[in-house]
Coordinates of C-alpha atoms and ligand atoms in Angstrom, one line a residue:
X243 CA 33.8 9.8 -4.3
X244 CA 33.5 5.8 -3.8
X245 CA 30.0 6.1 -5.4
X246 CA 29.1 6.0 -8.8
X247 CA 26.0 4.6 -9.7
X248 CA 22.8 5.3 -7.3
X249 CA 19.4 3.9 -7.4
X250 CA 16.5 6.3 -6.4
X251 CA 13.5 5.1 -4.9
X252 CA 10.5 7.0 -5.4
X253 CA 9.8 10.2 -7.7
X254 CA 8.3 12.5 -5.4
X255 CA 10.1 15.9 -5.0
X256 CA 13.0 14.7 -2.9
X257 CA 13.7 11.8 -5.5
X258 CA 13.5 13.9 -8.7
X259 CA 15.8 16.7 -7.0
X260 CA 18.0 14.0 -5.8
X261 CA 18.5 12.7 -9.3
X262 CA 19.1 16.3 -10.8
X263 CA 22.0 17.4 -7.9
X264 CA 23.6 13.5 -8.6
X265 CA 23.8 14.0 -12.7
X266 CA 25.0 17.4 -12.0
X267 CA 27.8 15.7 -9.7
X268 CA 28.4 13.0 -12.8
X269 CA 27.1 10.3 -10.5
X270 CA 25.0 7.7 -12.6
X271 CA 20.9 7.7 -11.7
X272 CA 18.4 5.1 -11.8
X273 CA 14.9 5.9 -10.8
X274 CA 12.3 3.8 -9.9
X275 CA 8.5 5.0 -9.3
X276 CA 6.1 2.7 -7.8
X277 CA 3.1 4.2 -9.8
X278 CA 2.3 3.6 -13.1
X279 CA 2.0 7.0 -14.2
X280 CA 2.4 9.8 -12.7
X281 CA -0.4 11.1 -10.1
X282 CA 0.4 14.6 -9.0
X283 CA -2.7 15.8 -7.5
X284 CA -3.8 19.4 -8.7
X285 CA -3.4 21.8 -5.9
X286 CA -0.2 24.1 -5.1
X287 CA 2.6 24.2 -2.7
X288 CA 4.2 27.0 -1.0
X289 CA 7.8 27.6 -1.4
X290 CA 9.8 29.9 0.8
X291 CA 12.8 31.7 0.5
X292 CA 15.1 28.7 1.2
X293 CA 13.6 26.6 -1.4
X294 CA 14.2 29.4 -4.0
X295 CA 17.6 29.4 -3.1
X296 CA 18.2 25.8 -3.2
X297 CA 16.2 25.9 -6.8
X298 CA 19.1 28.3 -7.9
X299 CA 21.7 25.6 -6.4
X300 CA 20.0 23.0 -8.4
X301 CA 20.2 25.0 -11.7
X302 CA 16.8 25.0 -12.3
X303 CA 15.7 28.3 -10.9
X304 CA 14.7 30.0 -14.5
X305 CA 12.3 27.7 -15.5
X306 CA 10.6 26.9 -11.9
X307 CA 10.0 30.5 -12.0
X308 CA 8.8 30.4 -15.1
X309 CA 6.4 28.2 -13.6
X310 CA 5.5 30.0 -10.7
X311 CA 4.0 32.5 -9.0
X312 CA 6.6 34.6 -7.5
X313 CA 6.1 36.8 -3.9
X314 CA 7.9 38.6 -1.2
X315 CA 5.4 38.9 1.7
X316 CA 3.8 37.0 4.0
X317 CA 0.5 38.2 5.7
X318 CA -1.7 37.4 8.7
X319 CA -5.3 38.6 8.8
X320 CA -8.5 37.8 11.1
X321 CA -10.9 35.8 9.5
X322 CA -13.2 38.6 8.4
X323 CA -9.8 40.3 6.7
X324 CA -8.4 42.5 9.1
X325 CA -4.2 42.6 8.6
X326 CA -2.4 41.8 11.8
X327 CA 0.9 41.6 10.6
X328 CA 3.1 41.3 7.5
X329 CA 6.2 39.4 7.2
X330 CA 8.9 40.6 4.7
X331 CA 10.5 37.9 2.6
X332 CA 14.0 37.8 2.0
X333 CA 15.7 37.3 -1.7
X334 CA 18.0 34.6 -0.9
X335 CA 18.6 33.9 -4.2
X336 CA 19.5 37.7 -5.3
X337 CA 17.9 40.8 -5.5
X338 CA 16.1 40.0 -9.2
X339 CA 14.5 36.9 -7.6
X340 CA 11.4 36.5 -5.4
X341 CA 12.0 35.1 -1.7
X342 CA 8.8 32.9 -2.3
X343 CA 6.9 31.1 -4.9
X344 CA 3.5 29.6 -5.1
X345 CA 3.6 26.5 -7.9
X346 CA 0.9 24.1 -8.5
X347 CA 2.3 20.2 -7.7
X348 CA 1.8 19.8 -11.5
X349 CA 4.2 22.2 -12.8
X350 CA 6.6 21.6 -9.7
X351 CA 6.7 18.1 -11.1
X352 CA 7.1 18.5 -14.9
X353 CA 10.0 20.8 -14.3
X354 CA 12.1 18.2 -12.0
X355 CA 11.4 15.5 -13.9
X356 CA 12.0 17.3 -17.3
X357 CA 15.1 18.4 -16.0
X358 CA 16.1 15.1 -14.2
X359 CA 15.6 13.1 -17.7
X360 CA 17.6 15.5 -19.5
X361 CA 20.7 15.3 -17.4
X362 CA 20.4 11.8 -18.3
X363 CA 18.5 10.0 -15.2
X364 CA 17.0 7.1 -16.1
X365 CA 13.4 6.8 -14.6
X366 CA 11.3 4.1 -14.7
X367 CA 7.4 4.3 -13.8
X368 CA 5.3 1.1 -12.4
X369 CA 8.7 -0.2 -10.6
X370 CA 10.1 -0.7 -7.4
X371 CA 12.4 -2.6 -5.4
X372 CA 10.7 -6.0 -3.9
X373 CA 14.0 -7.5 -2.1
X374 CA 17.3 -5.8 -1.4
X375 CA 20.8 -7.0 0.3
X376 CA 23.8 -4.8 1.1
X377 CA 27.1 -5.1 3.0
X378 CA 29.6 -2.4 3.4
X379 CA 30.6 -1.8 -0.1
X380 CA 27.1 -2.0 -2.7
X381 CA 23.6 -3.0 -2.2
X382 CA 21.9 -5.5 -4.3
X383 CA 18.4 -5.1 -5.3
X384 CA 15.7 -7.6 -7.0
X385 CA 12.6 -5.3 -8.7
X386 CA 8.9 -5.8 -9.1
X387 CA 9.8 -6.7 -12.5
X388 CA 12.1 -9.6 -11.4
X389 CA 15.5 -7.7 -12.9
X390 CA 18.1 -7.3 -10.7
X391 CA 20.5 -4.8 -9.9
X392 CA 23.8 -3.6 -8.2
X393 CA 24.4 -0.1 -6.9
X394 CA 26.7 2.1 -4.8
X395 CA 24.2 3.7 -3.0
X396 CA 20.4 3.3 -2.5
X397 CA 18.4 6.4 -1.7
X398 CA 14.9 5.6 -0.2
X399 CA 12.7 8.8 -1.4
X400 CA 9.8 6.8 -1.0
X401 CA 7.5 9.2 1.4
X402 CA 5.8 8.8 4.5
X403 CA 5.0 5.1 4.3
X404 CA 8.2 3.8 3.0
X405 CA 9.4 0.7 2.5
X406 CA 13.0 1.6 2.3
X407 CA 12.9 2.4 5.8
X408 CA 11.0 -0.6 6.6
X409 CA 14.0 -2.4 4.9
X410 CA 16.7 -0.8 7.9
X411 CA 13.8 -0.1 10.4
X412 CA 11.1 -2.8 10.2
X413 CA 7.9 -1.6 11.6
X414 CA 9.7 0.7 14.6
X415 CA 8.5 3.7 12.8
X416 CA 4.8 4.3 11.9
X417 CA 3.0 7.5 10.9
X418 CA 0.8 9.1 13.3
X419 CA -2.3 11.0 12.5
X420 CA -2.1 14.2 14.1
X421 CA -5.9 15.2 15.0
X422 CA -6.2 17.5 12.1
X423 CA -6.9 17.3 8.3
X424 CA -6.2 19.7 5.3
X425 CA -9.0 21.0 3.2
X426 CA -7.9 22.6 -0.1
X427 CA -9.9 24.2 -3.2
X428 CA -8.4 26.0 -6.3
X429 CA -10.2 29.4 -7.6
X430 CA -9.4 31.7 -10.4
X431 CA -7.1 33.9 -8.7
X432 CA -8.5 37.4 -7.3
X433 CA -6.4 40.5 -7.8
X434 CA -5.0 41.1 -4.3
X435 CA -4.1 37.7 -3.8
X436 CA -0.7 38.5 -5.0
X437 CA 1.4 36.9 -1.9
X438 CA 0.3 34.3 1.0
X439 CA -2.4 35.5 2.8
X440 CA -3.4 33.8 6.0
X441 CA -6.4 34.1 8.0
X442 CA -6.2 33.0 11.8
X443 CA -8.0 33.3 15.1
X444 CA -8.4 30.6 18.1
X445 CA -10.8 28.0 16.2
X446 CA -9.7 28.9 12.6
X447 CA -6.9 28.7 9.9
X448 CA -7.0 28.9 6.3
X449 CA -4.8 30.7 3.8
X450 CA -4.6 31.4 0.1
X451 CA -1.6 30.9 -1.9
X452 CA -1.7 32.3 -5.6
X453 CA 0.1 29.9 -8.2
X454 CA -0.6 31.5 -11.5
X455 CA -1.8 34.4 -13.1
X456 CA -5.4 32.9 -13.4
X457 CA -5.0 30.3 -10.1
X458 CA -4.8 30.1 -6.6
X459 CA -5.9 27.8 -3.7
X460 CA -7.6 28.3 -0.5
X461 CA -6.6 25.6 2.3
X462 CA -8.2 25.3 5.4
X463 CA -6.7 23.2 8.5
X464 CA -9.3 21.3 10.9
X465 CA -9.4 19.2 14.1
X466 CA -11.1 15.9 12.9
X467 CA -10.9 13.9 15.9
X468 CA -11.1 9.9 15.0
X469 CA -10.1 10.5 11.6
X470 CA -13.5 10.1 10.3
X471 CA -13.8 8.9 6.5
X472 CA -15.4 11.8 4.2
X473 CA -17.7 10.4 1.5
X474 CA -16.9 12.0 -1.7
X475 CA -20.6 13.4 -2.0
X476 CA -19.9 15.5 1.3
X477 CA -16.8 17.1 0.4
X478 CA -17.8 20.4 -0.7
X479 CA -20.5 20.7 1.9
X480 CA -18.0 19.3 4.8
X481 CA -15.3 21.6 4.0
X482 CA -17.8 24.6 4.2
X483 CA -18.8 23.5 7.2
X484 CA -15.2 23.7 8.6
X485 CA -15.2 27.5 7.5
X486 CA -17.0 30.4 9.6
X487 CA -19.9 31.9 7.9
X488 CA -19.0 35.7 7.7
X489 CA -19.1 38.6 5.6
X490 CA -15.6 39.5 3.6
X491 CA -13.2 37.6 1.5
X492 CA -13.2 34.1 3.2
X493 CA -17.3 34.2 3.5
X494 CA -17.5 35.3 -0.2
X495 CA -15.3 31.9 -1.3
X496 CA -16.3 29.3 1.2
X497 CA -19.6 30.0 -1.0
X498 CA -18.1 29.0 -4.3
X499 CA -17.0 25.5 -2.9
X500 CA -19.7 23.6 -4.4
X501 CA -18.0 20.9 -6.7
X502 CA -16.9 17.7 -4.8
X503 CA -14.3 16.6 -7.3
X504 CA -12.5 19.9 -6.9
X505 CA -12.1 19.4 -2.6
X506 CA -8.8 17.7 -2.2
X507 CA -9.0 16.8 1.6
X508 CA -5.8 15.0 3.5
X509 CA -5.6 13.8 6.9
X510 CA -2.5 15.0 8.3
X511 CA 0.1 12.7 9.6
X512 CA 3.8 12.9 11.3
X513 CA 7.0 11.1 11.5
X514 CA 10.6 11.5 12.7
X515 CA 13.0 9.0 12.3
X516 CA 15.4 9.6 15.6
X517 CA 18.3 7.2 14.6
X518 CA 20.5 7.2 11.7
X519 CA 19.0 7.8 8.1
X520 CA 21.5 5.2 6.8
X521 CA 22.7 1.5 6.8
X522 CA 25.7 0.7 5.0
X523 CA 24.7 1.5 1.4
X524 CA 20.9 2.4 2.0
X525 CA 20.1 6.5 3.0
X526 CA 16.7 7.6 3.5
X527 CA 15.5 11.4 2.7
X528 CA 12.6 13.5 3.0
X529 CA 9.1 12.6 4.1
X530 CA 10.6 9.0 4.6
X531 CA 12.2 10.3 7.9
X532 CA 10.8 13.5 8.5
X533 CA 7.3 14.3 7.9
X534 CA 5.3 17.1 9.2
X535 CA 2.5 18.7 9.0
X536 CA 2.1 22.1 6.0
X537 CA 1.8 24.6 8.8
X538 CA 4.7 26.2 8.3
X539 CA 4.9 25.2 4.7
X540 CA 8.6 23.6 4.7
X541 CA 8.0 19.9 4.3
X542 CA 8.8 19.8 0.4
X543 CA 11.6 22.3 1.2
X544 CA 13.3 19.8 3.6
X545 CA 13.1 17.4 1.1
X546 CA 14.6 19.8 -1.2
X547 CA 17.3 20.4 1.0
X548 CA 18.5 16.8 1.7
X549 CA 19.0 16.0 -1.9
X550 CA 21.3 18.9 -2.2
X551 CA 23.1 18.1 0.8
X552 CA 23.8 14.5 0.2
X553 CA 24.7 15.1 -3.2
X554 CA 27.5 17.7 -1.8
X555 CA 28.7 15.3 0.8
X556 CA 28.8 12.2 -1.7
X557 CA 30.7 14.8 -3.7
X558 CA 33.0 15.5 -1.0
X559 CA 34.2 12.2 0.5
X560 CA 35.9 9.3 -0.6
X561 CA 34.0 7.2 1.8
X562 CA 30.3 6.9 1.3
X563 CA 29.5 5.6 4.9
X564 CA 31.4 9.1 5.9
X565 CA 29.5 11.0 3.7
X566 CA 26.1 9.6 4.9
X567 CA 27.4 10.2 8.6
X568 CA 28.4 13.8 7.5
X569 CA 24.4 14.1 5.6
X570 CA 22.5 12.8 8.8
X571 CA 24.5 15.1 11.4
X572 CA 23.9 18.1 8.8
X573 CA 20.2 17.5 8.3
X574 CA 19.0 16.1 12.0
X575 CA 18.7 19.0 13.7
X576 CA 17.3 21.0 11.2
X577 CA 14.7 19.0 10.1
X578 CA 13.8 18.0 13.7
X579 CA 13.3 21.7 14.7
X580 CA 10.8 22.4 11.5
X581 CA 9.0 19.2 12.1
X582 CA 8.8 19.8 15.7
X583 CA 7.7 23.9 15.1
X584 CA 5.1 23.0 12.4
X585 CA 3.6 20.1 15.0
X586 CA 3.0 22.8 17.6
X587 CA 1.3 25.2 15.5
X588 CA -0.9 22.7 14.3
X589 CA -1.2 21.6 18.2
X590 CA -1.7 25.0 19.1
X591 CA -4.9 24.8 16.8
X592 CA -6.4 21.3 18.2
X593 CA -6.1 22.8 21.4
X594 CA -6.0 26.9 21.6
X595 CA -3.5 27.9 24.0
X596 CA -3.9 32.1 24.6
X597 CA 0.0 32.0 25.8
X598 CA 1.2 30.6 22.2
X599 CA 2.5 32.9 19.7
X600 CA 2.0 31.8 16.2
X601 CA 3.4 34.8 14.5
X602 CA 6.7 34.6 16.6
X603 CA 7.0 30.8 15.5
X604 CA 6.5 31.9 11.9
X605 CA 8.9 34.9 12.2
X606 CA 11.6 32.9 13.7
X607 CA 11.1 29.9 10.9
X608 CA 11.5 32.4 8.0
X609 CA 14.9 33.7 10.0
X610 CA 15.9 29.7 10.7
X611 CA 15.4 28.3 7.5
X612 CA 17.3 31.6 5.6
X613 CA 20.7 30.3 7.3
X614 CA 22.7 28.2 5.1
X615 CA 22.0 24.7 5.1
Ligands
LIG1022 C1 -1.8 19.1 2.8 C2 -0.3 19.2 2.5 C3 0.3 20.3 2.2 C4 1.7 20.4 2.0 N1 2.1 21.9 1.9 C5 3.3 22.3 1.5 C6 3.8 23.2 1.2 O1 2.9 24.4 0.8 N2 5.0 23.5 1.2 C7 6.2 22.5 1.7 O2 7.0 22.5 1.2 N3 5.6 21.2 1.8 C8 4.3 21.2 1.6 N4 3.7 19.5 2.2 C9 4.7 18.5 2.3 C10 5.2 18.0 0.7 O3 4.4 17.4 0.3 C11 6.0 16.7 1.4 O4 6.9 16.9 2.3 C12 7.0 16.2 0.3 O5 5.8 16.0 -0.8 C13 7.9 15.1 0.5 O6 8.6 14.8 -0.6 P1 9.2 13.3 -0.7 O7 9.7 13.3 -2.1 O8 9.9 13.2 0.6 O9 7.7 12.3 -0.6 P2 6.5 12.3 -1.5 O10 6.3 13.7 -2.0 O11 5.4 11.6 -1.0 O12 6.8 11.7 -2.6 C14 7.2 9.7 -2.5 C15 7.1 9.3 -3.9 O13 7.6 7.9 -3.8 C16 6.5 7.3 -4.1 N5 6.5 5.9 -3.8 C17 6.1 5.3 -2.5 N6 6.0 4.4 -2.3 C18 7.1 3.9 -3.3 C19 7.8 2.6 -3.6 N7 7.5 1.5 -2.5 N8 8.8 2.5 -4.7 C20 8.8 3.1 -5.5 N9 8.3 4.5 -5.4 C21 7.5 4.8 -4.3 C22 5.7 7.9 -4.2 O14 4.4 7.3 -5.7 C23 5.8 9.2 -4.8 O15 6.1 9.5 -5.9 C24 2.3 19.3 2.2 C25 2.1 18.1 3.2 C26 0.6 18.1 2.8 C27 0.0 16.4 3.3

């Protein structure tokens, strides 16, 4: 491979997975993260069968599973608890490993960051790229601490508001508010929540995700016309208002949403870069090029797959530009479909459509993402 020294901008899930995959390929890696100290918010994330498979390929599966809650199936219920469907997961990493996991974002960050450092990635926090120039053979950067560097490749893994994307595309791609928000709240795990449980009807969507022996979280999606600002002192009450006040498990948990500090609210935004994800020696991965809603639980999965495919292609070819082209061609359609289907599910919540078959979309997505990357 012609590329020997890589700068990764952004230490989120995509950036850290890239650092791991590239170090395993023997490539020198510097990673800069703009936050002075890591601020990973304390809720969890669903990772499905394709992610478990990719964690194995990244060589972190055992320590990742040690930090996660394993489960196989996903069940769908009415808001008052009647089970409508149960989808078995596929154990893509092998029979002795689970199909899916729930994991706290903090625990996931710790596993990825520790592994990247152990493999020799040079990680600096409180630092970013303030300017860059590039040609067909290298990229020169000036960092926010005044130092300069020259790299064979720069990977922009700096999220939906990516500055690296701006270096390539200016303001051409901007995040769009989808009309919905997500509310999350941690609870002690209940024994029956040993797998992902979704509770849906025409006007309501929530889920319970097990994260650890003593931890699970509840998420609720809601339509938020006009993207209102929710004052901190109203968070718990507002989250409760987004949920039906009914008998049963969801109603019981609703009553326990009382601490404003524990509510994590996020307006949902999306973006897809429908143009090459690279220019000369700068390439973009993860939410920087394909940010979608969490309805299918695949955003981080796509960033992780990007990291692996990019490292693979950089190892195969001598020419970096050809490797970046192959990376883009392998990723573009797969990410587009996931991005689009996730948006469709969100749209069906904003504008309920009796013809829309949500269960079929979930079933198809499980089968689709199980296909090799
Ligand atoms: C509410 C919600 C729930 C979700 N749930 C799931 C789920 O269950 N399963 C799933 O797979 N996905 C989920 N996702 C999606 C997932 O969180 C994202 O797709 C994933 O985090 C993208 O990773 P990334 O590394 O590309 O970007 P990010 O996670 O955004 O990381 C970007 C990093 O770059 C840093 N950075 C930003 N700008 C700069 C800069 N200029 N210089 C240096 N560093 C910079 C940031 O501080 C950050 O550390 C969810 C998303 C949301 C909003």
